[in-house]
mmCIF file of N, CA and C in Angstrom:
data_model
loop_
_atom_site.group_PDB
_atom_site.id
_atom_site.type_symbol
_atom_site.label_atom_id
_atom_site.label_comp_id
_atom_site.label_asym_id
_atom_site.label_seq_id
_atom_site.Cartn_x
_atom_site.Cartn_y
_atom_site.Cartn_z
ATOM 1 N N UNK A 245 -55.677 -92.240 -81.585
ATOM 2 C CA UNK A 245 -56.901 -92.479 -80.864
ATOM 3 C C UNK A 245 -56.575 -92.528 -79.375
ATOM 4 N N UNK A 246 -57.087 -91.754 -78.543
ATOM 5 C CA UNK A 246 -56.812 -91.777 -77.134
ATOM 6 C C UNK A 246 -57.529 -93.087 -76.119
ATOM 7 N N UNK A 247 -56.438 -93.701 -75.686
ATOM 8 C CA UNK A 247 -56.908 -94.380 -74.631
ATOM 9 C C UNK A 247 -56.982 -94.219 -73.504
ATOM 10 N N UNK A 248 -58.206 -94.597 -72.249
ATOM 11 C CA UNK A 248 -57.974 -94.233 -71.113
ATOM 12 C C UNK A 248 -57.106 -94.946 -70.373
ATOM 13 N N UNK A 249 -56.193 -94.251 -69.687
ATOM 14 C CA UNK A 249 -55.602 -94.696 -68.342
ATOM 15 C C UNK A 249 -55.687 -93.943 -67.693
ATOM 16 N N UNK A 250 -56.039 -94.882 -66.084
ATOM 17 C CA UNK A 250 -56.240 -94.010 -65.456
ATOM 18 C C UNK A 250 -57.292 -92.558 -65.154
ATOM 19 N N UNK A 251 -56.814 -91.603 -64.743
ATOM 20 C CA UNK A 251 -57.708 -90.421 -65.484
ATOM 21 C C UNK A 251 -57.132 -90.044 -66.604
ATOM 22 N N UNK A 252 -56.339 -90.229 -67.243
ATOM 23 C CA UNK A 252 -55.952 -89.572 -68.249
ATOM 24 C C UNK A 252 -55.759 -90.290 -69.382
ATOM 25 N N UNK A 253 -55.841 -89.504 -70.649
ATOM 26 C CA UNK A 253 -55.910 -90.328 -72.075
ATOM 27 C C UNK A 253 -54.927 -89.694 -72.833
ATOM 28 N N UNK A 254 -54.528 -91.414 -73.143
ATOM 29 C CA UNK A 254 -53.241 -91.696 -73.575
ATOM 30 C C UNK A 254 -53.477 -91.831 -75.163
ATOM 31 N N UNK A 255 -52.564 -90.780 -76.369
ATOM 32 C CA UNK A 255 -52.728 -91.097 -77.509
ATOM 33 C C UNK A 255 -51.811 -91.353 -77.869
ATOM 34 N N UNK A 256 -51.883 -93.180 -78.796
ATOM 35 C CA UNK A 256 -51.126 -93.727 -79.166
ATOM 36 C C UNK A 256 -49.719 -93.524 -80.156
ATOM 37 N N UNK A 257 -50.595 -92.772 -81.626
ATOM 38 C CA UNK A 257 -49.664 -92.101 -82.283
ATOM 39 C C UNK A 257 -48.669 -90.703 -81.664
ATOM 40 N N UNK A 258 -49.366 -90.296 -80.719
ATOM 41 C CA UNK A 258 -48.274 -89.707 -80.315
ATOM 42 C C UNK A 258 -47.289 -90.463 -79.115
ATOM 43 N N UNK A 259 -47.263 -91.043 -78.525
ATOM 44 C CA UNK A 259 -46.593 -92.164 -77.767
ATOM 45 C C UNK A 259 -45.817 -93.264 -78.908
ATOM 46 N N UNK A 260 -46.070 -93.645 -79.798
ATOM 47 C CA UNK A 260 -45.300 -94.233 -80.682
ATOM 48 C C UNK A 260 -44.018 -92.690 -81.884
ATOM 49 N N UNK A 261 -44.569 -92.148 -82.057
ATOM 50 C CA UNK A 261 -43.859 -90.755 -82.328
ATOM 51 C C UNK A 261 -42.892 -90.342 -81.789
ATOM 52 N N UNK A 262 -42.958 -90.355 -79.940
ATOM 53 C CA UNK A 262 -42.109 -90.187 -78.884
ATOM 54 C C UNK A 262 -41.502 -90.773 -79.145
ATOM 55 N N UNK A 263 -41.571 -92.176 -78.925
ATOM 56 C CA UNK A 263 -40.813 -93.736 -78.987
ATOM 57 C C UNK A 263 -40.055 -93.434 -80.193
ATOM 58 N N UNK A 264 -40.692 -93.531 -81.004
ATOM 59 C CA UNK A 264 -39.589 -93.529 -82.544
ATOM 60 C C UNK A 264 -38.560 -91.868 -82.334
ATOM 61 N N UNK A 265 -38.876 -91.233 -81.955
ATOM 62 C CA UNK A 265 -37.794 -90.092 -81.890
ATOM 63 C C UNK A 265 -36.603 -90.071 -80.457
ATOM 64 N N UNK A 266 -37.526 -91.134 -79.684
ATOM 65 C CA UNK A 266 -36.214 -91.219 -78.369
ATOM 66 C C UNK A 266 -35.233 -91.971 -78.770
ATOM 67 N N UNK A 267 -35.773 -93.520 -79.713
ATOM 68 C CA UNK A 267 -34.781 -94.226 -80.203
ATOM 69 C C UNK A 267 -34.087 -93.610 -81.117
ATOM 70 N N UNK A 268 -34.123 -92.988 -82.061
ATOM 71 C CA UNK A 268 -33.678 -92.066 -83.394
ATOM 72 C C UNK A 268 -32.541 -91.490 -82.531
ATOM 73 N N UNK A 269 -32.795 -90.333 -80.895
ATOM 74 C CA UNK A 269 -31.882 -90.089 -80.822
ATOM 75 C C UNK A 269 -30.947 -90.937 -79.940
ATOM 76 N N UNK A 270 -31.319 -91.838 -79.409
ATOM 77 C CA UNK A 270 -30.216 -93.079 -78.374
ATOM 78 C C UNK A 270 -29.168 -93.573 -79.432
ATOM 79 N N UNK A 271 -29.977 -94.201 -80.441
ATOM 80 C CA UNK A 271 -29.234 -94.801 -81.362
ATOM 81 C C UNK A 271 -28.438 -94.071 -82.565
ATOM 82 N N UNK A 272 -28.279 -92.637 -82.448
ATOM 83 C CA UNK A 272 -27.822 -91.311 -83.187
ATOM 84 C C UNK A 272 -26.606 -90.473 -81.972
ATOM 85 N N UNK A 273 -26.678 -90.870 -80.673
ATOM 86 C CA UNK A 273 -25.930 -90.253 -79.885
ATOM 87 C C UNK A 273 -24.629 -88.996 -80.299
ATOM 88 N N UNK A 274 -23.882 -90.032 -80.773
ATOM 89 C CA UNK A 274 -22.468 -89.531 -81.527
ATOM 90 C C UNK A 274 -22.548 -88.712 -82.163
ATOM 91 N N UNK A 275 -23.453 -88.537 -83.236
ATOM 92 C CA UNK A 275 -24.106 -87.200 -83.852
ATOM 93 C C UNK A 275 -24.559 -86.270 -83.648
ATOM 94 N N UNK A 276 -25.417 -86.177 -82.531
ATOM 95 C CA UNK A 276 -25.645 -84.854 -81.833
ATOM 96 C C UNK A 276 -24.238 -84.378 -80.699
ATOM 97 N N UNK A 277 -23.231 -85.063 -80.566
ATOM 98 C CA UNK A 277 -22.193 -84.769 -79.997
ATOM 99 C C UNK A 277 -21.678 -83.924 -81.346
ATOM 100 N N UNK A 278 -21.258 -83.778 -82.346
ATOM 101 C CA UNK A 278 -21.101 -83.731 -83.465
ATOM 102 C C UNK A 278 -21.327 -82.332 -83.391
ATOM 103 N N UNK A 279 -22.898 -81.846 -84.005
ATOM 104 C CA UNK A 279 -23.561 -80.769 -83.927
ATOM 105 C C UNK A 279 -23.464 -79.875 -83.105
ATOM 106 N N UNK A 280 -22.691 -79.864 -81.785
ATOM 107 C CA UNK A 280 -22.187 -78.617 -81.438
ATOM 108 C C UNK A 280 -21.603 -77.625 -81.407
ATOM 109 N N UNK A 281 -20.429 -78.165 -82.586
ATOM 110 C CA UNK A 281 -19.759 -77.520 -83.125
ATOM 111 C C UNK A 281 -19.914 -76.632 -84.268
ATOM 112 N N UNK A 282 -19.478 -75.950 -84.493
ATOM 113 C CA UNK A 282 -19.684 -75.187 -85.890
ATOM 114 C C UNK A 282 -19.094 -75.875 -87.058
ATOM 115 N N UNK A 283 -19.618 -76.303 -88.343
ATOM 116 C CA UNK A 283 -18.645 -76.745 -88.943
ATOM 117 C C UNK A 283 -17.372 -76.496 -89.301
ATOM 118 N N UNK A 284 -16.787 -74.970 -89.790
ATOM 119 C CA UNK A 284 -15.359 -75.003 -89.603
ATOM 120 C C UNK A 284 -14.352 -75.438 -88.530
ATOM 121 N N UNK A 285 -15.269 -75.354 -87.310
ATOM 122 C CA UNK A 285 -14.487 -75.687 -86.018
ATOM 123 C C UNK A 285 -14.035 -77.416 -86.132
ATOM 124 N N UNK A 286 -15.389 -78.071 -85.852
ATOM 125 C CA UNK A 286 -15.168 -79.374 -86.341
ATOM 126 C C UNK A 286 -14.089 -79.726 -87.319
ATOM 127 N N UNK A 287 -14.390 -79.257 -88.116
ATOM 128 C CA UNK A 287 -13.445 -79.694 -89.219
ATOM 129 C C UNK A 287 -11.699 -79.804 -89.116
ATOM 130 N N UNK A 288 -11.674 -77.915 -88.648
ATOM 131 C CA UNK A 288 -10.063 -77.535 -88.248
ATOM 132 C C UNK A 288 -9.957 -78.239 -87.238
ATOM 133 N N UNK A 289 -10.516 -78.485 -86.143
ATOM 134 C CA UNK A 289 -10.341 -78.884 -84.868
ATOM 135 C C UNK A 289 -10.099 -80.528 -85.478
ATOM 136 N N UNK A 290 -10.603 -81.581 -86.037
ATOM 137 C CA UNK A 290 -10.214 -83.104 -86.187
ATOM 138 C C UNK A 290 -8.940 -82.732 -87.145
ATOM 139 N N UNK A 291 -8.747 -81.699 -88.324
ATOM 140 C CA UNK A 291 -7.461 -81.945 -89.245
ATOM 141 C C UNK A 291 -6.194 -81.276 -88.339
ATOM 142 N N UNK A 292 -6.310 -80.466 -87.549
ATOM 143 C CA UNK A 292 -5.323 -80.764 -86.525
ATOM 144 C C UNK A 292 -4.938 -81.691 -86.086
ATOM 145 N N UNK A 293 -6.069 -82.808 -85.129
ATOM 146 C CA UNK A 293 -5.356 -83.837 -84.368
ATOM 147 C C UNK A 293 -5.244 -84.988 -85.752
ATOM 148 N N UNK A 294 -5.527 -84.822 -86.925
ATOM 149 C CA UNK A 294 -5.071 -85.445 -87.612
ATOM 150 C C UNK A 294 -3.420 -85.453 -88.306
ATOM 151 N N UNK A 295 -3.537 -83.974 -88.414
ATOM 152 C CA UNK A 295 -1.828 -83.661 -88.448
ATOM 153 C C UNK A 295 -0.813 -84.226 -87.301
ATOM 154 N N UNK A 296 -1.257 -84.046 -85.900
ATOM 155 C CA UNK A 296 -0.793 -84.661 -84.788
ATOM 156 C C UNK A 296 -0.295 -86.320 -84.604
ATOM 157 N N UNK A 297 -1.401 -87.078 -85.430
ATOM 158 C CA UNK A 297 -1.348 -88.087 -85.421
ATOM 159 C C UNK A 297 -0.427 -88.882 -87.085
ATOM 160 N N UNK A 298 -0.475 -87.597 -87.692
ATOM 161 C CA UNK A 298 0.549 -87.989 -88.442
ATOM 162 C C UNK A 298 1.877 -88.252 -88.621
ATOM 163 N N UNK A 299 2.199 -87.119 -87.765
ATOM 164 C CA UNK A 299 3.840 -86.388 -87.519
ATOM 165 C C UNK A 299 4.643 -87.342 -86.427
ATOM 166 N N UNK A 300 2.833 -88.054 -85.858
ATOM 167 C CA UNK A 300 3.793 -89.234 -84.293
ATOM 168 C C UNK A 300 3.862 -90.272 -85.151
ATOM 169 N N UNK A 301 3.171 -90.698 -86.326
ATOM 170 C CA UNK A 301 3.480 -91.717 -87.115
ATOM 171 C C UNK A 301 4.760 -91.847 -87.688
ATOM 172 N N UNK A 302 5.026 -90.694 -88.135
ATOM 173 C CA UNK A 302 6.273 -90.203 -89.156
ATOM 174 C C UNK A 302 7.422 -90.375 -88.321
ATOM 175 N N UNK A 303 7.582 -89.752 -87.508
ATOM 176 C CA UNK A 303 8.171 -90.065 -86.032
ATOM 177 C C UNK A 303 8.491 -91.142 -85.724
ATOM 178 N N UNK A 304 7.894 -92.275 -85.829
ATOM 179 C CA UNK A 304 8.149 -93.232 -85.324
ATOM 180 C C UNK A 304 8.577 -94.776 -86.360
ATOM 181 N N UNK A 305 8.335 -93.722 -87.584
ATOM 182 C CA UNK A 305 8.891 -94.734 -88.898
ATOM 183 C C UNK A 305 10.079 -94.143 -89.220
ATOM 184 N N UNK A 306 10.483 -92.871 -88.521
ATOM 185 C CA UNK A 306 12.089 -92.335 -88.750
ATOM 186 C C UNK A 306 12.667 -93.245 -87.970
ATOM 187 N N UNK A 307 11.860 -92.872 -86.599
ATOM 188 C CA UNK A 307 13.337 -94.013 -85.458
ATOM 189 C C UNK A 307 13.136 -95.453 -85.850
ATOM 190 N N UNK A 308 12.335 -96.319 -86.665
ATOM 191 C CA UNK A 308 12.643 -97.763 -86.847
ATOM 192 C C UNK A 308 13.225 -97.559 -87.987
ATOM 193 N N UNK A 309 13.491 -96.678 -88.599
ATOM 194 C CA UNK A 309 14.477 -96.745 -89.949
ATOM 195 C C UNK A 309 15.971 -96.423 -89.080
ATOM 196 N N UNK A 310 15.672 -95.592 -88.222
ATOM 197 C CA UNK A 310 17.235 -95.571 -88.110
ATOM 198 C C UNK A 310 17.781 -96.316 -87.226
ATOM 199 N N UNK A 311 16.882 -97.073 -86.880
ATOM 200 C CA UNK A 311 17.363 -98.481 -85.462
ATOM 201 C C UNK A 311 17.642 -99.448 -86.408
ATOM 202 N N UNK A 312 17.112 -99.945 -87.318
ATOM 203 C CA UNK A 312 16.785 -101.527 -88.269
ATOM 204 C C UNK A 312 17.824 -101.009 -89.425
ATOM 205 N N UNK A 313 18.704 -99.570 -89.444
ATOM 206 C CA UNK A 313 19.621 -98.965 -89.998
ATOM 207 C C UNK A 313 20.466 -98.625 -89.989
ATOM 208 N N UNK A 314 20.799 -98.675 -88.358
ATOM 209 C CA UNK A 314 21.691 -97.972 -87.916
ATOM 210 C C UNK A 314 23.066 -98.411 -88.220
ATOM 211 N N UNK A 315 23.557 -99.417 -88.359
ATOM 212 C CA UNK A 315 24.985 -100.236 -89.114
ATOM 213 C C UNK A 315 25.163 -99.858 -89.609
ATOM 214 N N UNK A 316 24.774 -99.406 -91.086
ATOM 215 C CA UNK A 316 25.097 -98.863 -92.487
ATOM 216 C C UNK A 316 25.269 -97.307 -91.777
ATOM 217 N N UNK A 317 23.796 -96.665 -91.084
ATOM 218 C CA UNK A 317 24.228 -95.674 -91.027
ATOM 219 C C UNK A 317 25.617 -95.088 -89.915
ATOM 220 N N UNK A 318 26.029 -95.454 -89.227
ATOM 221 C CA UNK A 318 27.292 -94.963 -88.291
ATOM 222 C C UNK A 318 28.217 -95.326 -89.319
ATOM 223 N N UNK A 319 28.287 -96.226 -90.246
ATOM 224 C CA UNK A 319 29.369 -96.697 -90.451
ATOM 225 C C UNK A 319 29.915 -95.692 -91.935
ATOM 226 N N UNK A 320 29.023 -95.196 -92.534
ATOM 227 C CA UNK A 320 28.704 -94.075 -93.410
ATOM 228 C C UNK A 320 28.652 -92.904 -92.976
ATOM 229 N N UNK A 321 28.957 -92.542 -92.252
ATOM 230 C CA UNK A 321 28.519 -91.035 -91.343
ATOM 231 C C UNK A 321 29.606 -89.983 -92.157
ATOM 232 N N UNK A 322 28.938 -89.284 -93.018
ATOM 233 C CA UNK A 322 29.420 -88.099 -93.713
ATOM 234 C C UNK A 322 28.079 -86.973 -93.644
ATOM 235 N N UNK A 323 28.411 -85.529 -93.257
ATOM 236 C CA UNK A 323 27.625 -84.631 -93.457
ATOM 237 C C UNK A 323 26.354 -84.626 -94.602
ATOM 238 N N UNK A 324 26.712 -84.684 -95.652
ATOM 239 C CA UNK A 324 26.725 -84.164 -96.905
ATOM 240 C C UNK A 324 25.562 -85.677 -96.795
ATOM 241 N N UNK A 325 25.629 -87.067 -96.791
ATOM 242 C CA UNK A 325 24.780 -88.005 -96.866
ATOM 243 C C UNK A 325 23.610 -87.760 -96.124
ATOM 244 N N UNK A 326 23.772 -87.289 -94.585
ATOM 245 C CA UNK A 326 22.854 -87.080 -93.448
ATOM 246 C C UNK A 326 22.018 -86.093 -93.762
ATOM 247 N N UNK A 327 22.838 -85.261 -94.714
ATOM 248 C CA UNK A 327 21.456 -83.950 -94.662
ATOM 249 C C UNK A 327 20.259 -83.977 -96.171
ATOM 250 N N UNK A 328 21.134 -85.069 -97.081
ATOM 251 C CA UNK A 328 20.257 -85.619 -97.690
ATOM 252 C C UNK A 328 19.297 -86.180 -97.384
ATOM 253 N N UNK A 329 20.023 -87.253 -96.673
ATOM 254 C CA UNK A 329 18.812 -88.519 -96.369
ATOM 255 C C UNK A 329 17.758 -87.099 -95.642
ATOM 256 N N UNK A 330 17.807 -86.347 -94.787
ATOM 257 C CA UNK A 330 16.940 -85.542 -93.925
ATOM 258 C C UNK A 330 16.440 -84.794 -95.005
ATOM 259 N N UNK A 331 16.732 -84.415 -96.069
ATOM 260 C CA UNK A 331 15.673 -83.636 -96.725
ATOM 261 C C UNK A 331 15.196 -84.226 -97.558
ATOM 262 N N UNK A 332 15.454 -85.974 -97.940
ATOM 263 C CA UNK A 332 14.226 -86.826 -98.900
ATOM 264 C C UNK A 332 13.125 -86.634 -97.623
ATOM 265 N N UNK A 333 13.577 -87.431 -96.656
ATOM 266 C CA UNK A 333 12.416 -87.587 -95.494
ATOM 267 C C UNK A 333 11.615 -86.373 -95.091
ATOM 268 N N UNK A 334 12.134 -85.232 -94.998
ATOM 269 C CA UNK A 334 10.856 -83.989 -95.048
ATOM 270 C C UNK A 334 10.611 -83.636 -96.181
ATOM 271 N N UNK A 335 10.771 -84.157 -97.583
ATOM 272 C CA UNK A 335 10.246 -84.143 -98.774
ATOM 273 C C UNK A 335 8.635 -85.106 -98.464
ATOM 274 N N UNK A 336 9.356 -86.525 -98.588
ATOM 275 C CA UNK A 336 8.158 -87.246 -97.972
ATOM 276 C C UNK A 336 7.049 -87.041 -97.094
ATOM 277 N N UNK A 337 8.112 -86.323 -95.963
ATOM 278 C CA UNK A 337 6.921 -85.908 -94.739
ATOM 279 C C UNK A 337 5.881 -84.778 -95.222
ATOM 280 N N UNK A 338 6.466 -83.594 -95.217
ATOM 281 C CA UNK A 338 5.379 -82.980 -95.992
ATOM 282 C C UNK A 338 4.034 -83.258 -97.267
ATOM 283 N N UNK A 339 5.345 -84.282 -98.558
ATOM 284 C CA UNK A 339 3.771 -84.892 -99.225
ATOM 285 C C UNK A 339 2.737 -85.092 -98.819
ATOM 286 N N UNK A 340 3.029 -86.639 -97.651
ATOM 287 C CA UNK A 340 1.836 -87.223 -97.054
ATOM 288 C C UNK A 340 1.284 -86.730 -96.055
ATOM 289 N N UNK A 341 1.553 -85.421 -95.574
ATOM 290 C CA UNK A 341 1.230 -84.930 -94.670
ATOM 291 C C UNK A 341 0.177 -83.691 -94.993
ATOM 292 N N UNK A 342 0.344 -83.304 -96.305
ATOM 293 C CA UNK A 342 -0.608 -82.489 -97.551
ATOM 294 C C UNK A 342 -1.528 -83.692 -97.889
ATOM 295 N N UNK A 343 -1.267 -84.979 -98.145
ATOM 296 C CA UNK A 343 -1.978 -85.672 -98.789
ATOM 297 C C UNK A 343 -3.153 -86.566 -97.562
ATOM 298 N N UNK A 344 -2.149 -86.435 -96.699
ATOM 299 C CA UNK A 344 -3.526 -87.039 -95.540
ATOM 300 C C UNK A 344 -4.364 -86.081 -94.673
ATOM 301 N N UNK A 345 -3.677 -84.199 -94.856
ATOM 302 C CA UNK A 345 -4.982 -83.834 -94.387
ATOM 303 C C UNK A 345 -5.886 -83.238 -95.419
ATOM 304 N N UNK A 346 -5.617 -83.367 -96.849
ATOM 305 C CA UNK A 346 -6.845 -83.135 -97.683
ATOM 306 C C UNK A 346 -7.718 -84.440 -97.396
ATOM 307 N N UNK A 347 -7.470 -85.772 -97.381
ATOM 308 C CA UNK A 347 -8.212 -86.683 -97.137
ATOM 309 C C UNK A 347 -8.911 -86.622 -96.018
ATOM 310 N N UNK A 348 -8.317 -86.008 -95.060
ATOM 311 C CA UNK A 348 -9.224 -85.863 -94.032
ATOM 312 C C UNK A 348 -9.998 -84.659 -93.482
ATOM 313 N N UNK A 349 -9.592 -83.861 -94.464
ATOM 314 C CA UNK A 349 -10.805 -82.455 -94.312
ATOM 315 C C UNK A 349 -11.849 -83.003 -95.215
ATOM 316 N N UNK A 350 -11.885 -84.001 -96.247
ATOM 317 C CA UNK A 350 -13.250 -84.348 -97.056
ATOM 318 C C UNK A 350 -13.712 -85.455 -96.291
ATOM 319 N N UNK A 351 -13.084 -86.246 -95.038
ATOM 320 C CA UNK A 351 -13.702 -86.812 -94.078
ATOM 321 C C UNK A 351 -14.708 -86.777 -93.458
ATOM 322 N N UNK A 352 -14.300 -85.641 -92.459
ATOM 323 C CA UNK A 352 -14.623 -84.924 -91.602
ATOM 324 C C UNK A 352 -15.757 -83.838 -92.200
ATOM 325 N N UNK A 353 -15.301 -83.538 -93.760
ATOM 326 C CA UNK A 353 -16.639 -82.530 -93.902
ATOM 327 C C UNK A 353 -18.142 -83.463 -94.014
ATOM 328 N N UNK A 354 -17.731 -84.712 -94.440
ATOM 329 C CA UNK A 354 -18.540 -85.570 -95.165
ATOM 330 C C UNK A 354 -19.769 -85.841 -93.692
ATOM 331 N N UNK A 355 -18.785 -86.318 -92.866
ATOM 332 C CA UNK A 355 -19.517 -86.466 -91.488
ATOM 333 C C UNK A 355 -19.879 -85.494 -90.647
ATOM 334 N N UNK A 356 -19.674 -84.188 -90.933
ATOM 335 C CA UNK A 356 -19.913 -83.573 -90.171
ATOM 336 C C UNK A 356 -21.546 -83.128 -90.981
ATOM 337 N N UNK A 357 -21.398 -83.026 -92.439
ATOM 338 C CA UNK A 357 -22.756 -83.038 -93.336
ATOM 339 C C UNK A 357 -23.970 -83.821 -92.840
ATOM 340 N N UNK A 358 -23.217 -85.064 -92.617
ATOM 341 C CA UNK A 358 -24.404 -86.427 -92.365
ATOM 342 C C UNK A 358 -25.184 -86.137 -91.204
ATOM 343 N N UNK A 359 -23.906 -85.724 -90.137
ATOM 344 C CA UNK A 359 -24.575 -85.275 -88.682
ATOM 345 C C UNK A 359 -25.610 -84.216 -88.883
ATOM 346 N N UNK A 360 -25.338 -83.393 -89.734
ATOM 347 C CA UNK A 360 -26.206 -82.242 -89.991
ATOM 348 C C UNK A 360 -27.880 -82.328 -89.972
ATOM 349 N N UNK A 361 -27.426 -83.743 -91.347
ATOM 350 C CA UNK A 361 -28.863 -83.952 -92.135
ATOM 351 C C UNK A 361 -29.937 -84.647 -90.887
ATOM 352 N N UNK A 362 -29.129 -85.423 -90.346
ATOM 353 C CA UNK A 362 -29.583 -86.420 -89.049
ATOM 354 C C UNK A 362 -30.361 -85.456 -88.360
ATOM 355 N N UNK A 363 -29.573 -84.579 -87.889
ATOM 356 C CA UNK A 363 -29.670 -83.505 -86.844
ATOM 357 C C UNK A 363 -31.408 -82.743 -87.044
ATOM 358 N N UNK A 364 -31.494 -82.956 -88.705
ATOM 359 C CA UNK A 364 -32.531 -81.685 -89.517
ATOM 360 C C UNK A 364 -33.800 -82.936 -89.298
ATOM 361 N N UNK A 365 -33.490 -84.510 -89.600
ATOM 362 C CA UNK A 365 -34.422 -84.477 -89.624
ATOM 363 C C UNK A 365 -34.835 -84.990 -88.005
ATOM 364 N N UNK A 366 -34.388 -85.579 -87.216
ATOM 365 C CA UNK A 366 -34.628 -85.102 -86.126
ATOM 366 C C UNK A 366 -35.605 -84.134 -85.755
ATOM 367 N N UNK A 367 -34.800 -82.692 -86.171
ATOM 368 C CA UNK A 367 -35.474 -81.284 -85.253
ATOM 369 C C UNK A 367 -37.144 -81.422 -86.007
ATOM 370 N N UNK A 368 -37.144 -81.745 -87.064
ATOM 371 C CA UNK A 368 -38.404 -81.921 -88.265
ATOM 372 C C UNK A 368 -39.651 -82.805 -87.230
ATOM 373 N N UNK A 369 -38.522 -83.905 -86.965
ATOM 374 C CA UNK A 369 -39.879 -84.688 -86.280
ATOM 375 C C UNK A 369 -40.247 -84.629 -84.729
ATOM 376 N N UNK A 370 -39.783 -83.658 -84.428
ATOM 377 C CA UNK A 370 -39.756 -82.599 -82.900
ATOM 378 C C UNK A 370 -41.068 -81.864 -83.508
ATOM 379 N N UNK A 371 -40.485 -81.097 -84.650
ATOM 380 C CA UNK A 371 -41.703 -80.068 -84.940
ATOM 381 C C UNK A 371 -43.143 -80.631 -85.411
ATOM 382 N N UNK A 372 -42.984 -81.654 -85.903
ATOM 383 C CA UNK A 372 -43.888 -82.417 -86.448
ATOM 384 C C UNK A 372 -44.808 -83.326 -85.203
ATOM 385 N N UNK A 373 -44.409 -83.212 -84.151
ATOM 386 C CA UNK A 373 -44.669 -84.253 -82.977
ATOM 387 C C UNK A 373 -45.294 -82.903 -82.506
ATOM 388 N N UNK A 374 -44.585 -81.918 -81.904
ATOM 389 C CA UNK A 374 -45.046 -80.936 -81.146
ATOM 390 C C UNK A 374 -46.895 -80.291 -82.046
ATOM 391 N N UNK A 375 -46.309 -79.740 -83.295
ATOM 392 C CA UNK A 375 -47.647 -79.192 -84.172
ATOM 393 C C UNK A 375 -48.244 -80.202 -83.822
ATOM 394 N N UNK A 376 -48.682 -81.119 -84.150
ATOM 395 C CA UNK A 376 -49.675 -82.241 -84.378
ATOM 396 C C UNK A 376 -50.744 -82.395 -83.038
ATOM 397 N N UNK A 377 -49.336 -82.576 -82.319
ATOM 398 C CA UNK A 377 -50.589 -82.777 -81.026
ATOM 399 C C UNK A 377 -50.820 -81.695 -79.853
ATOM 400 N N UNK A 378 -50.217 -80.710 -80.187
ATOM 401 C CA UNK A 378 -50.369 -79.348 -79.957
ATOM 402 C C UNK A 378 -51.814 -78.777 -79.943
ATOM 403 N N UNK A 379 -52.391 -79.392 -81.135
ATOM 404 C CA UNK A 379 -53.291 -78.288 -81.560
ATOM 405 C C UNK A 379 -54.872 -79.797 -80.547
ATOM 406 N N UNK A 380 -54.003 -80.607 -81.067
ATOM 407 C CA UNK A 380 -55.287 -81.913 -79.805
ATOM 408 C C UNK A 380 -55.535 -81.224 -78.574
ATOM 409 N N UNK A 381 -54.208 -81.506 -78.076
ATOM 410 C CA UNK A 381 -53.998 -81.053 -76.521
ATOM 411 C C UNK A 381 -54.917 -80.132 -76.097
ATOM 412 N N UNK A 382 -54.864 -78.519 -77.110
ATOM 413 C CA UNK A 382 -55.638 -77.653 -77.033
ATOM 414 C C UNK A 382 -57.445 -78.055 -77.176
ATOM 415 N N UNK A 383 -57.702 -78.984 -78.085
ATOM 416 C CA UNK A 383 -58.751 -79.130 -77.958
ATOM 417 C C UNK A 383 -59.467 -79.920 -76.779
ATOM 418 N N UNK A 384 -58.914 -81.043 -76.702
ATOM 419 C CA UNK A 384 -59.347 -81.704 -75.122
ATOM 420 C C UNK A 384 -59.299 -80.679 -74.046
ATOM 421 N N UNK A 385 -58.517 -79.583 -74.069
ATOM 422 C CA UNK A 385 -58.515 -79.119 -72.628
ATOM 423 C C UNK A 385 -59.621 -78.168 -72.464
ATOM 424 N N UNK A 386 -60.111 -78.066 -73.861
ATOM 425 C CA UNK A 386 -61.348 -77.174 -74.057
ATOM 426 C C UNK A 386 -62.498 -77.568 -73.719
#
């Protein structure tokens, strides 16, 4: 129902419509950051820096093994032990390194889905805001 202000008339449901779709997207931000991407991109693009962030993990649980180790190990120092111990540990590394970026490609697909749906209904209540009072607009100006 249009109210006057001013010279001009103000309709409520569409001013509450606005309102509910400005907050939808303030409080959705992160998600339309999201949606720019293509989904394969997204996806490859986070299980990369997920691999990245694995390998500095791995990395850094080698050197406190071999600091909080190192006694036994200098004092043991034979070829044949060293290149063991190095190929359990890239046994390991590789597992969890298969095993944390399947977990995180079904992450990342999961959220990149959600952003999607967000995204759809969003654009829905754009279209739904625009039709509606589209066809008013046209009539008042008539």
């Amino acid at each position: 129902m249009p109210v006057p202000i001013g010279n001009y008339m103000v309709n409520r449901e569409k001013v509450r419509l606005m309102t509910e779709l400005s907050l939808f997207r303030r409080k959705n931000e992160p998600v339309f950051q999201i949606t720019k991407y293509f989904r394969y991109d997204y996806i490859v693009w986070h299980m990369l820096l997920a691999g990245v962030r694995f390998t500095f993990c791995a990395g850094i649980v080698a050197a406190l093994f071999v600091i909080f180790d190192s006694e036994s190990f200098f004092y043991n120092i034979n070829l044949s032990g060293i290149a063991e111990t190095l190929e359990q540990y890239f046994f390991y590394y590789i597992s969890g390194l298969v095993v944390y970026e399947i977990i995180s490609f079904f992450i990342y697909r999961r959220r990149y889905d959600k952003a999607r749906s967000l995204t759809r209904y969003y654009n829905t209540g754009l279209r739904r805001l625009a039709r509606r009072f589209d066809y008013i607009d046209r009539e008042q100006r008539s």
